[in-house]
Short mmCIF file of C-alpha atoms and ligand atoms in Angstrom, two decimals:
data_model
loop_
_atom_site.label_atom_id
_atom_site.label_comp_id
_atom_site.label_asym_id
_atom_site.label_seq_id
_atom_site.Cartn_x
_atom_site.Cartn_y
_atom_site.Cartn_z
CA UNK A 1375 -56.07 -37.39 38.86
CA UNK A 1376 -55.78 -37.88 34.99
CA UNK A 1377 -56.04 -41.30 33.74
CA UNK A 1378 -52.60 -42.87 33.81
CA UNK A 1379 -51.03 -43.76 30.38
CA UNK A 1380 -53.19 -46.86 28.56
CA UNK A 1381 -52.55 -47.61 25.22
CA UNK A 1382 -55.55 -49.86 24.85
CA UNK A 1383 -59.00 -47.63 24.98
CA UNK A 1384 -61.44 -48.07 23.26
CA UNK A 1385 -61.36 -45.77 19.65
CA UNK A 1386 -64.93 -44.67 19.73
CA UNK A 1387 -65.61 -45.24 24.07
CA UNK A 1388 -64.31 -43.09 26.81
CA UNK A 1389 -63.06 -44.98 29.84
CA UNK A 1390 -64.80 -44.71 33.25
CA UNK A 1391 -61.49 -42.83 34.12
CA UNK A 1392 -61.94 -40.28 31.42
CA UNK A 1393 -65.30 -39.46 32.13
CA UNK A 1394 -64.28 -38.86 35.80
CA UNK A 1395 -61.09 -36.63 34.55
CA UNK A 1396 -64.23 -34.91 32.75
CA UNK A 1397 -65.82 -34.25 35.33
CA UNK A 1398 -63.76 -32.60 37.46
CA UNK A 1399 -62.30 -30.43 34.99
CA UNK A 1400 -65.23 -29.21 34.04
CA UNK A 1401 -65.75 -28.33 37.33
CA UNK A 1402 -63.02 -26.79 38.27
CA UNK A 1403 -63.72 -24.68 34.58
CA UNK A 1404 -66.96 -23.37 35.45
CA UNK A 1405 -66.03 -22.59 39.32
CA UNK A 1406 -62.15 -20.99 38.68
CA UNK A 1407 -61.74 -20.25 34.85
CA UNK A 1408 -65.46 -19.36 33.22
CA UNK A 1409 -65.92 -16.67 35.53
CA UNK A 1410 -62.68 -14.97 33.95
CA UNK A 1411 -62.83 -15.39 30.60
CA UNK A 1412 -64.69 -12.63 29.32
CA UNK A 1413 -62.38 -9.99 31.09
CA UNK A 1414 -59.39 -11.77 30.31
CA UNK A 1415 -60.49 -11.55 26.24
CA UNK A 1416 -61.79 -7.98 26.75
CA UNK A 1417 -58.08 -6.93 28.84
CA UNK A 1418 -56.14 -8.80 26.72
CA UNK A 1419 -54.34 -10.08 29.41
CA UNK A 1420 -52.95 -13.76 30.69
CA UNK A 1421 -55.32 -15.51 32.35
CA UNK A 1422 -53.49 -16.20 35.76
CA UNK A 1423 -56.01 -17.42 37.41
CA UNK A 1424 -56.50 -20.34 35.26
CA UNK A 1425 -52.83 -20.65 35.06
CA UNK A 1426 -53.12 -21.33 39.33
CA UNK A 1427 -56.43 -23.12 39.18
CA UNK A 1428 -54.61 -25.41 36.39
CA UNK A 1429 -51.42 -25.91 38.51
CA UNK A 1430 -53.28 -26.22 42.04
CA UNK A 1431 -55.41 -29.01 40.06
CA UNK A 1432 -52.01 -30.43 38.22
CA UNK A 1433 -53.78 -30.00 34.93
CA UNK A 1434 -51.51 -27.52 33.97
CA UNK A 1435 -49.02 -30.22 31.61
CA UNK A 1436 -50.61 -33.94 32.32
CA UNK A 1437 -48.82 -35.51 29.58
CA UNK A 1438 -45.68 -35.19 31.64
CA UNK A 1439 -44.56 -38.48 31.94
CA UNK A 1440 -44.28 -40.04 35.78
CA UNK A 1441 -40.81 -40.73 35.47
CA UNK A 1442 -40.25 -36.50 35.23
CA UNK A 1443 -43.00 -36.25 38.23
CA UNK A 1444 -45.81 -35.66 35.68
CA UNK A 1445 -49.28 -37.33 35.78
CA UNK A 1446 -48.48 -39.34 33.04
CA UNK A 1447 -51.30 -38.44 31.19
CA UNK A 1448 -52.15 -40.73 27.78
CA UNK A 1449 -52.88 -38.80 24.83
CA UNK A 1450 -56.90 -38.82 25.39
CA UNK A 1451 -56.90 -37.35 29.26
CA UNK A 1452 -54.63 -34.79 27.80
CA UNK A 1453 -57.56 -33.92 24.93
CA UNK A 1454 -59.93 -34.14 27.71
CA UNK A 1455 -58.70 -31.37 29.73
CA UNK A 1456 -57.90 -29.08 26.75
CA UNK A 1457 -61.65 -29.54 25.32
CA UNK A 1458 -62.81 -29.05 29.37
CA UNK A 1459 -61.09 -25.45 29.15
CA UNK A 1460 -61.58 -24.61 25.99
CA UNK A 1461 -65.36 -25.24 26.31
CA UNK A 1462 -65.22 -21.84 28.93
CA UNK A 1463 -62.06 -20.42 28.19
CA UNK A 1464 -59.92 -20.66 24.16
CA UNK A 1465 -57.04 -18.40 25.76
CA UNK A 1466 -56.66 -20.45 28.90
CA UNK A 1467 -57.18 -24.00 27.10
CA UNK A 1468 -53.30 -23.25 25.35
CA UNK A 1469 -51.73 -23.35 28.95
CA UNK A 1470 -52.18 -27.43 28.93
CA UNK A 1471 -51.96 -27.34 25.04
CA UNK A 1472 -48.82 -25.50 24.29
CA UNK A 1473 -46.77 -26.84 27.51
CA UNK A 1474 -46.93 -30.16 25.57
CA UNK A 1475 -46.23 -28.74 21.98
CA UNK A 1476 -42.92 -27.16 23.51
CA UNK A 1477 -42.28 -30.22 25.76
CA UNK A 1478 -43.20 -32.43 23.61
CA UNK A 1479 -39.52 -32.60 21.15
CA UNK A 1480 -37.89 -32.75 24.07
CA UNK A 1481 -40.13 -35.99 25.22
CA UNK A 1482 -39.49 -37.53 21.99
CA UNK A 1483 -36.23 -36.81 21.47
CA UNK A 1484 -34.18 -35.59 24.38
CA UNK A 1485 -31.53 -37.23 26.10
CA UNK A 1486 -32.02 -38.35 29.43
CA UNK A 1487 -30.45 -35.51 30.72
CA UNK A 1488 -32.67 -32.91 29.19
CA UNK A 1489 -35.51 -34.57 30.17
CA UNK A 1490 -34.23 -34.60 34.05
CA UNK A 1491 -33.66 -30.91 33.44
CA UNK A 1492 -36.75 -29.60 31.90
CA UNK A 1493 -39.53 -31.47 32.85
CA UNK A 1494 -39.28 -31.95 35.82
CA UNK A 1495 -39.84 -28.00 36.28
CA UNK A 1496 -42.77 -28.23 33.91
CA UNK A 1497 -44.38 -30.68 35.77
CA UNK A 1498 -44.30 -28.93 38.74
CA UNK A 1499 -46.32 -25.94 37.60
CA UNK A 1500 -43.03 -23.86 38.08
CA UNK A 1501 -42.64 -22.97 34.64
CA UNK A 1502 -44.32 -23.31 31.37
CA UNK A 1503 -42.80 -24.32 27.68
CA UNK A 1504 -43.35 -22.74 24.41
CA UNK A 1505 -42.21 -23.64 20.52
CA UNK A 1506 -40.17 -21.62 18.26
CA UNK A 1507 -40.93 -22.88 14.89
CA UNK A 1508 -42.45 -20.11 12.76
CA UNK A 1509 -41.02 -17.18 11.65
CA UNK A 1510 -41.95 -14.02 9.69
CA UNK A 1511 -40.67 -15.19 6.89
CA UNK A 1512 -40.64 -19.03 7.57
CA UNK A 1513 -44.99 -19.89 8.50
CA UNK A 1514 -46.32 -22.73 6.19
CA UNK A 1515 -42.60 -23.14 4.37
CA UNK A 1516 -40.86 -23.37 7.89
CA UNK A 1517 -37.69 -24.88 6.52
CA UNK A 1518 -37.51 -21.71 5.07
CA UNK A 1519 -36.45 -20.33 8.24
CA UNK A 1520 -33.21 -18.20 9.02
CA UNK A 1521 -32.16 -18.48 12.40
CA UNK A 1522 -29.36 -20.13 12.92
CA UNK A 1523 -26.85 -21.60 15.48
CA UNK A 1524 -23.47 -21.56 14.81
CA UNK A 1525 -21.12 -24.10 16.99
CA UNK A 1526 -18.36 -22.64 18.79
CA UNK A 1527 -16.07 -25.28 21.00
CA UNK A 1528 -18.88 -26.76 23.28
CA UNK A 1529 -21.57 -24.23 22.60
CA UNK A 1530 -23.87 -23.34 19.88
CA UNK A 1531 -24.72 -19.80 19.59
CA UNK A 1532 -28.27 -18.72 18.07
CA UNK A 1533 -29.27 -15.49 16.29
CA UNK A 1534 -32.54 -15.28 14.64
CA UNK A 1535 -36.33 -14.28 14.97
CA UNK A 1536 -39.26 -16.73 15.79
CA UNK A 1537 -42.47 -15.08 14.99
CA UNK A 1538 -45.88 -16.10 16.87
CA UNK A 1539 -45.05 -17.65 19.58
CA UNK A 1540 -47.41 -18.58 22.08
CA UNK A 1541 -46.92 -17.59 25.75
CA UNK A 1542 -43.49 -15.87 25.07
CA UNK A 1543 -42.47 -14.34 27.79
CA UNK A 1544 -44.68 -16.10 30.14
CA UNK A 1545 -42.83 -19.71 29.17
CA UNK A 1546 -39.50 -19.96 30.99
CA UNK A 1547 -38.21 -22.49 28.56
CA UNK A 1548 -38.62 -22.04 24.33
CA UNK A 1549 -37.54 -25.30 22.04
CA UNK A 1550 -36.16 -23.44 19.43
CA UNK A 1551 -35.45 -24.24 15.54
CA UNK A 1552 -32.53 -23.33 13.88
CA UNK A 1553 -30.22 -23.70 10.80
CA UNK A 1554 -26.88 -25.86 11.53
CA UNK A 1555 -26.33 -26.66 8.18
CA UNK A 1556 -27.51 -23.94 5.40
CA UNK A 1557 -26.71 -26.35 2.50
CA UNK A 1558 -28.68 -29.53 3.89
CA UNK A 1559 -32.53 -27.73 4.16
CA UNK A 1560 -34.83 -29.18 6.39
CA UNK A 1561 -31.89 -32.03 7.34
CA UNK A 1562 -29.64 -29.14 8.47
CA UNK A 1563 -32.24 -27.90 10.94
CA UNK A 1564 -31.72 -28.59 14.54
CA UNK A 1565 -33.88 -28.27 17.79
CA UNK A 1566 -32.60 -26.64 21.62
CA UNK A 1567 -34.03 -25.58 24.70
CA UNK A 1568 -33.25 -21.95 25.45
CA UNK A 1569 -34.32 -20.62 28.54
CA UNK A 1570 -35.92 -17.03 29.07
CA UNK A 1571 -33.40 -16.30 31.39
CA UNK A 1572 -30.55 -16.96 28.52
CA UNK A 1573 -28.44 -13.49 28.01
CA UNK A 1574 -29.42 -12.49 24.37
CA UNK A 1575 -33.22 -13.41 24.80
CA UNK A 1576 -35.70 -10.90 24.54
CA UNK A 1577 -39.47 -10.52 23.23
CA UNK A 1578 -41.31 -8.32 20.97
CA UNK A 1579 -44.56 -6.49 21.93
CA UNK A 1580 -48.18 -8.65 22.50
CA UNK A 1581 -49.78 -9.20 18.83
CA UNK A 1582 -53.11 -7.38 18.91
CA UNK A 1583 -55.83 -10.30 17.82
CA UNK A 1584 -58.81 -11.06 16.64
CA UNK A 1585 -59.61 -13.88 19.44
CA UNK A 1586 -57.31 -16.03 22.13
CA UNK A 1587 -56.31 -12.56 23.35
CA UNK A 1588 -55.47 -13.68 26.92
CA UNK A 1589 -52.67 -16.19 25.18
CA UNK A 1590 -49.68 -14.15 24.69
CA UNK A 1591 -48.51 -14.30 21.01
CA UNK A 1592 -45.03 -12.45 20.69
CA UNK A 1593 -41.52 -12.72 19.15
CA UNK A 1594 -39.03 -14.16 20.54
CA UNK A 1595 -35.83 -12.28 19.88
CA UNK A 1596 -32.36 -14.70 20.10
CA UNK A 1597 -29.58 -12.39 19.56
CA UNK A 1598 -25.99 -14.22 19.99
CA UNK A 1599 -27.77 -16.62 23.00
CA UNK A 1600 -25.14 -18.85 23.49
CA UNK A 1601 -25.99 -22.04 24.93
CA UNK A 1602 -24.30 -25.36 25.96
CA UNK A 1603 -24.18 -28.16 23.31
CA UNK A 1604 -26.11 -30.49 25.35
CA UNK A 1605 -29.14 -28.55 25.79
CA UNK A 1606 -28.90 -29.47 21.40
CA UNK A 1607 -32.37 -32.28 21.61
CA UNK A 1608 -32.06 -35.14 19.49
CA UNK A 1609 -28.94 -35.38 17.20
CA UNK A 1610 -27.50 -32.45 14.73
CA UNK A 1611 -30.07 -32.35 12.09
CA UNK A 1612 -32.83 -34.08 13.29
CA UNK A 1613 -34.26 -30.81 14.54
CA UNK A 1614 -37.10 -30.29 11.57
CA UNK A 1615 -37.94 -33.97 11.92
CA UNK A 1616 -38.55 -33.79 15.84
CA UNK A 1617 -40.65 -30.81 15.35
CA UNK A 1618 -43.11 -32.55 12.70
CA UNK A 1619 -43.40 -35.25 14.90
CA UNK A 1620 -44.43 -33.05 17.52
CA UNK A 1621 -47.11 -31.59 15.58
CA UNK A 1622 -48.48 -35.11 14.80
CA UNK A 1623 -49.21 -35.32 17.79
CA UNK A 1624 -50.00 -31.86 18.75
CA UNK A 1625 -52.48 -31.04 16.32
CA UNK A 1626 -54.62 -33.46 17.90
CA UNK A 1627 -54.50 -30.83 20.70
CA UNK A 1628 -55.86 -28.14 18.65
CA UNK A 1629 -58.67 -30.27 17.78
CA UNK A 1630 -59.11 -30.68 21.30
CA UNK A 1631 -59.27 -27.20 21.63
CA UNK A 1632 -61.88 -26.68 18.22
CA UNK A 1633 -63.93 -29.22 19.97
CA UNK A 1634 -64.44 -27.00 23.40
CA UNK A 1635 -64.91 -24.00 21.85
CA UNK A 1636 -67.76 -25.61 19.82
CA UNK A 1637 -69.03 -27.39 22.79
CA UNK A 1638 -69.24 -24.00 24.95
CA UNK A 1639 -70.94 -21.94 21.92
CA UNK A 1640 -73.82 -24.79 21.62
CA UNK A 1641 -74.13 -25.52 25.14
CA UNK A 1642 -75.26 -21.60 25.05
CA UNK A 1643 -77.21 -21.45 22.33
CA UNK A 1644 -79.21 -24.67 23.79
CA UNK A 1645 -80.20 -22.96 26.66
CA UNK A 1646 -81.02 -19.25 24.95
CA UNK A 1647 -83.24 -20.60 22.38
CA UNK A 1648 -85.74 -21.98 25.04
CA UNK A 1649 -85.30 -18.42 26.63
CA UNK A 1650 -85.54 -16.20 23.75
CA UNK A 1651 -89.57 -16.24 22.82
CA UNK A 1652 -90.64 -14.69 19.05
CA UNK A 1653 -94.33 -15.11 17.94
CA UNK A 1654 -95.86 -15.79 21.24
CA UNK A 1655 -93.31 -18.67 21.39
CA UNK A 1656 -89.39 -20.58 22.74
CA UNK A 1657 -87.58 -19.79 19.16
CA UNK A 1658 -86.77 -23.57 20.36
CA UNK A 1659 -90.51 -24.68 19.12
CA UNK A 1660 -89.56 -23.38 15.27
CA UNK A 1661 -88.12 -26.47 13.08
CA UNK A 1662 -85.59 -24.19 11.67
CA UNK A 1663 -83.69 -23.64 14.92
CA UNK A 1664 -84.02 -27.36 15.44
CA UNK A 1665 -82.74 -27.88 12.35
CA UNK A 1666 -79.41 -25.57 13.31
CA UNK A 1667 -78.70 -26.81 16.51
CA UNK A 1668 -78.93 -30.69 15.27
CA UNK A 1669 -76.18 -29.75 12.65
CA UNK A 1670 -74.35 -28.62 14.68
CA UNK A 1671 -74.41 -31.32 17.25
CA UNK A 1672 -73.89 -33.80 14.47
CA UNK A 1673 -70.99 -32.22 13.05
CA UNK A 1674 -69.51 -31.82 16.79
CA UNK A 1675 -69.85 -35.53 17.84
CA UNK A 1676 -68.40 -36.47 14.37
CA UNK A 1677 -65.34 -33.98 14.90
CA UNK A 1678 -65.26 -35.94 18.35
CA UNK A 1679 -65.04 -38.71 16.90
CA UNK A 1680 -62.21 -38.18 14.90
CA UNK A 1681 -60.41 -36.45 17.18
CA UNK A 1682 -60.68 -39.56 20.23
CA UNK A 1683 -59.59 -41.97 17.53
CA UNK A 1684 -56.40 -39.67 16.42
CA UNK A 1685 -55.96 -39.31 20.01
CA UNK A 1686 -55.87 -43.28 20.59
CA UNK A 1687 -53.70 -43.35 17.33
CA UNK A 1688 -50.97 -40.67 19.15
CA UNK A 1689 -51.08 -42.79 22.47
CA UNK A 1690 -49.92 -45.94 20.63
CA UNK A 1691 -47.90 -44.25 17.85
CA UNK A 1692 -49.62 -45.51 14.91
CA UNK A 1693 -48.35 -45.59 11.31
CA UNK A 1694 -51.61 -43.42 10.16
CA UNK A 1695 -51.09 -41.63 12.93
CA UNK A 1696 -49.98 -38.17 10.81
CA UNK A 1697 -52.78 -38.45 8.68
CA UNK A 1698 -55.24 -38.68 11.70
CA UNK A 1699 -53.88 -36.01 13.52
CA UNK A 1700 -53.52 -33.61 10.38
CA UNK A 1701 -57.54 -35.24 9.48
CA UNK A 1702 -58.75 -33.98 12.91
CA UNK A 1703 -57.43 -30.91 13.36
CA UNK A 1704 -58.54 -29.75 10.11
CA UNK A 1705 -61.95 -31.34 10.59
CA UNK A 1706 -62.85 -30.03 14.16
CA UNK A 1707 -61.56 -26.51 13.53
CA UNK A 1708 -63.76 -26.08 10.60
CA UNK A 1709 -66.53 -27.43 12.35
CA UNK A 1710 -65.81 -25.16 15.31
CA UNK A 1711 -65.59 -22.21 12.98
CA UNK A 1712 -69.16 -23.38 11.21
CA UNK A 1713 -70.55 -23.83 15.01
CA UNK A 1714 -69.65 -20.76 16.56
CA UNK A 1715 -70.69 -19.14 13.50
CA UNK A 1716 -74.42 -20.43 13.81
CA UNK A 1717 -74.23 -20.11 17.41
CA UNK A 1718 -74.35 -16.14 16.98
CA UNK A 1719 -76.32 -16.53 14.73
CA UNK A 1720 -79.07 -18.11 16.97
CA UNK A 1721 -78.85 -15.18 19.40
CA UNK A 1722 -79.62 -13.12 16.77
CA UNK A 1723 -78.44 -9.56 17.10
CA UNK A 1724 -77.68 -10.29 20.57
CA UNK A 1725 -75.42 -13.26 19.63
CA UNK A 1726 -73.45 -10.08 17.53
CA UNK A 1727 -72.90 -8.46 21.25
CA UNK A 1728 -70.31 -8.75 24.37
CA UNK A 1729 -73.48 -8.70 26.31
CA UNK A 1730 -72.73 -12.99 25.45
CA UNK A 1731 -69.84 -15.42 24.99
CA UNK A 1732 -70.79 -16.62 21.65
CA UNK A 1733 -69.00 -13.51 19.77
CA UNK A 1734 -66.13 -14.26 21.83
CA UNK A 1735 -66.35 -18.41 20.79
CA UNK A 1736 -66.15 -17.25 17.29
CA UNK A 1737 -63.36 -15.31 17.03
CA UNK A 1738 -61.41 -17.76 19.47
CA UNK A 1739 -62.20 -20.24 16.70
CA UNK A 1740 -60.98 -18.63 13.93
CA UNK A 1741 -57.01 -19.32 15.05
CA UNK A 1742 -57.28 -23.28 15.29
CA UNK A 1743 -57.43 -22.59 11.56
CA UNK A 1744 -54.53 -21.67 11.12
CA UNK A 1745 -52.12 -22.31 14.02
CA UNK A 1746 -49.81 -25.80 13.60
CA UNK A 1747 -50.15 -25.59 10.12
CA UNK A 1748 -53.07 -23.81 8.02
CA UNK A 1749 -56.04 -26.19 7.35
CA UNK A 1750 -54.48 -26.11 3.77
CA UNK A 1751 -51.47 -27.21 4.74
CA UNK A 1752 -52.95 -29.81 6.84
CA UNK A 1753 -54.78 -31.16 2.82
CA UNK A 1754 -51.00 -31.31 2.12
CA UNK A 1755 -50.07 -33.08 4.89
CA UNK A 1756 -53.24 -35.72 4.60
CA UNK A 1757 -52.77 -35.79 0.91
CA UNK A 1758 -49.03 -37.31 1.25
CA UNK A 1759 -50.09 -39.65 4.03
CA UNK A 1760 -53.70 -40.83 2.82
CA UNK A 1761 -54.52 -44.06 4.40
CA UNK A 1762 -54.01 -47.37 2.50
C1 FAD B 232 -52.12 -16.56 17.44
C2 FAD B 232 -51.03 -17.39 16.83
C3 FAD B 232 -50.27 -18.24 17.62
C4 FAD B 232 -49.23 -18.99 17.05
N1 FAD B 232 -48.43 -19.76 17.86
C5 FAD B 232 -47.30 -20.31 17.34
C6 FAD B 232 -46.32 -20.91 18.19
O1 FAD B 232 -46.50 -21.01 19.41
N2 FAD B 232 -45.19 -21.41 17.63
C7 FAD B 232 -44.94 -21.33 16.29
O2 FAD B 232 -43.89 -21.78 15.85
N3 FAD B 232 -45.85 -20.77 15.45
C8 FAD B 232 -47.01 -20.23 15.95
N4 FAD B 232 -47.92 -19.62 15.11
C9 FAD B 232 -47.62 -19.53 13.69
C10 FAD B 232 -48.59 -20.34 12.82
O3 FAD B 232 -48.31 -21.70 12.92
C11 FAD B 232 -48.45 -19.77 11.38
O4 FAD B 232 -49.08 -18.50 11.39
C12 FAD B 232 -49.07 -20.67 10.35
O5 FAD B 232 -48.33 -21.86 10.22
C13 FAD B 232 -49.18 -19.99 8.98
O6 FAD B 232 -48.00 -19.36 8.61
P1 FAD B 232 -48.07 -17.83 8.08
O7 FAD B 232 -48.84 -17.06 9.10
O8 FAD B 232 -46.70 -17.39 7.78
O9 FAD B 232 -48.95 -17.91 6.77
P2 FAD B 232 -48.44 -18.20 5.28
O10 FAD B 232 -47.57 -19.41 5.27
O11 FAD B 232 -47.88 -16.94 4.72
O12 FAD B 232 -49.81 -18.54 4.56
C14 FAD B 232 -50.68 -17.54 4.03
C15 FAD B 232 -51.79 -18.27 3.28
O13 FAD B 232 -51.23 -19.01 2.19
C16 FAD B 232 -51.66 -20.37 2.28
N5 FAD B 232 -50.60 -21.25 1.78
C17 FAD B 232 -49.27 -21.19 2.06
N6 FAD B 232 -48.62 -22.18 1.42
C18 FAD B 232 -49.56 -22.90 0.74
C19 FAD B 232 -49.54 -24.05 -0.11
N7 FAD B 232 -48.40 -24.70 -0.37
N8 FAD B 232 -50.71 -24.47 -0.66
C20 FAD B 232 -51.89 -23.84 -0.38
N9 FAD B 232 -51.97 -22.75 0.41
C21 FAD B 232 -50.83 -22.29 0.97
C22 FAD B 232 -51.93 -20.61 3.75
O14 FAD B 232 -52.78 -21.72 3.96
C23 FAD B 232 -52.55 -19.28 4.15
O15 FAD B 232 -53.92 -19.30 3.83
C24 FAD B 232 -49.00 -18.92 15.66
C25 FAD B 232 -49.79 -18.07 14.86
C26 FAD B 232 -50.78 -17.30 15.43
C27 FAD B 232 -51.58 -16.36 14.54
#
């Protein structure tokens, strides 16, 4: 089971308990997800089996606290798992990642009752959460967005279009952003949970994509979805707020992700350059392939780094925490975009080929880019929070 919530690990040590979480999900990755993920990337479909493999396992949403009947997962089990997946399968690593991104406002915000209602499902494995920030017009300036929800005696009724969300359609439940107040900006934004089921719901066709292509990306379509006040998290105007703080914490997620995709792509370029032989010799033996792969080890362990201590920082809520988690996600997704990179490159011509997963690593990198904020949106965020 995942380590249980701990505020006090170590920054720069993984507990005994994490390394056994570790373990077993990488497992359970190699034996019930790996063997998928090519065909799920080629098809472009949802990777269900890693969807059962994650719920029969309950790794599907471990940061679920154990009041909702969630493993209670602290912040660094949860990275764990996500880097665990992620190092076989990108698409399948944003089941664990984006059930806490659209659990997560309701987590920090919620009322009791919302909580009760919502997690308790999620925990379970019988459905899954998404979050409806962006839209087409509304990305890096998301107060910019136009959907709105208009109050009407103890309803609110939304219309609007959320662009790029991950798992629509396979998610039951969506926390969604919207307008309450056009005048006040980002202060007149609130959040709610709308459910897939909600008349007035509907989705727009898969995005075709460069990488993650067994995550669903679609829009989500709200078109006069009327739903009960209370389902309104947090107060009126405290939406935009709630989902920033989500991201704080989230991003650290995407990191988590960077960091498996890295991890898989290097792991397979260790082993092929002791294989591959050029001038009567392992292309291991030549110092400039030694060179490579201890770059991009170095670079790795030092996104790790960063990553575990913005993780430790999210578990006990730190005041640098949006720094950290806007400093990691940034960091590791570059370096899993430089890794991947050199990892084809160290197959050579082969590396260029479906024949092996290291094409597949890089384009799966490319996203954590520029999901949860653009990397230079994430210098924005880090340059208004720079540590003291
Ligand atoms: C596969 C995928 C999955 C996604 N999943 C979700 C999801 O589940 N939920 C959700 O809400 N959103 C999701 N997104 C949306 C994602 O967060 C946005 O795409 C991202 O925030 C960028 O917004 P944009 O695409 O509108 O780009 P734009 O904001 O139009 O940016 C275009 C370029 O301009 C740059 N730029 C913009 N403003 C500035 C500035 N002030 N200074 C410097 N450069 C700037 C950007 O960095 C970028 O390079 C997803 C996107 C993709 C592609």
């Amino acid at each position: 089971m995942a380590a249980q919530g701990n505020a006090d690990f170590d920054l720069f040590r993984t507990s005994e308990e994490h390394d056994m979480l570790r373990e077993s999900v990488r497992g359970l990755a190699e034996a019930k997800i790996a063997p998928f993920a090519a065909e799920v990337d080629e098809q472009g479909r949802f990777p269900q089996e890693a969807l059962d493999a994650l719920v029969a396992a309950d790794l599907h949403a471990v940061h679920v606290p154990e009041a909702y009947g969630g493993a209670g997962a602290d912040a660094l089990a949860t990275v764990i798992v996500i880097e665990e997946v992620a190092r076989v399968c990108a698409s399948s690593s944003l089941i664990p990642a984006v059930n806490k991104l659209g659990s997560l406002p309701v987590v920090l915000s919620g009322s009791e009752e919302l909580k009760a209602k919502y997690l308790g499902p999620l925990a379970k494995g019988d459905a899954m959460f998404s979050y409806c920030l962006s839209e087409p017009e509304a990305g890096s300036d998301a107060a910019g967005m136009k959907t709105k929800a208009v109050r009407d005696g103890d309803t609110y009724v939304l219309n609007g279009v959320k662009r790029w969300i991950t798992n629509a359609g396979v998610s039951e439940f969506y926390t969604v952003m919207a307008v309450t107040d056009p005048e006040k900006r980002s202060k007149g934004i609130s959040a709610f949970v709308v459910e897939k089921g909600d008349e007035g719901v509907s989705f727009g066709a898969p995005e075709k994509k460069l990488g993650i292509k067994g995550s669903p990306t679609r829009e989500v379509y709200l078109d006069n979805v009327r739903v009960p006040a209370d389902r309104m998290i947090g107060e009126e105007g405290t939406g935009f707020a709630t989902a920033m703080k989500t991201l704080d914490h989230t991003r650290i997620t995407i990191a988590a992700q960077a960091l498996g995709i890295a991890q898989g792509a290097l792991d397979y370029a260790k082993n092929y350059v002791h294989e591959r032989r050029q001038f009567g010799k392992a292309i291991a033996d030549f110092q400039g392939v030694q060179f490579m792969l201890a770059d991009m080890a170095m670079k790795l362990e030092a996104a790790r780094q960063l990553t575990y201590a913005a993780a430790a920082k999210s578990e006990r809520v730190d005041g640098d925490l949006t720094f950290f988690g806007a400093a990691a996600k940034c960091f590791a997704s570059d370096v899993a975009m430089e890794v991947t990179t050199d990892a084809v490159q160290l197959l050579g011509g082969y590396g260029y080929t479906r024949d092996y997963p290291v094409e597949r690593m890089m384009r799966d990198a490319k996203i954590t880019q520029i999901y949860e904020g653009t990397n230079q949106v994430q210098r924005i965020v880090m340059a208004r929070n720079l540590p003291r």
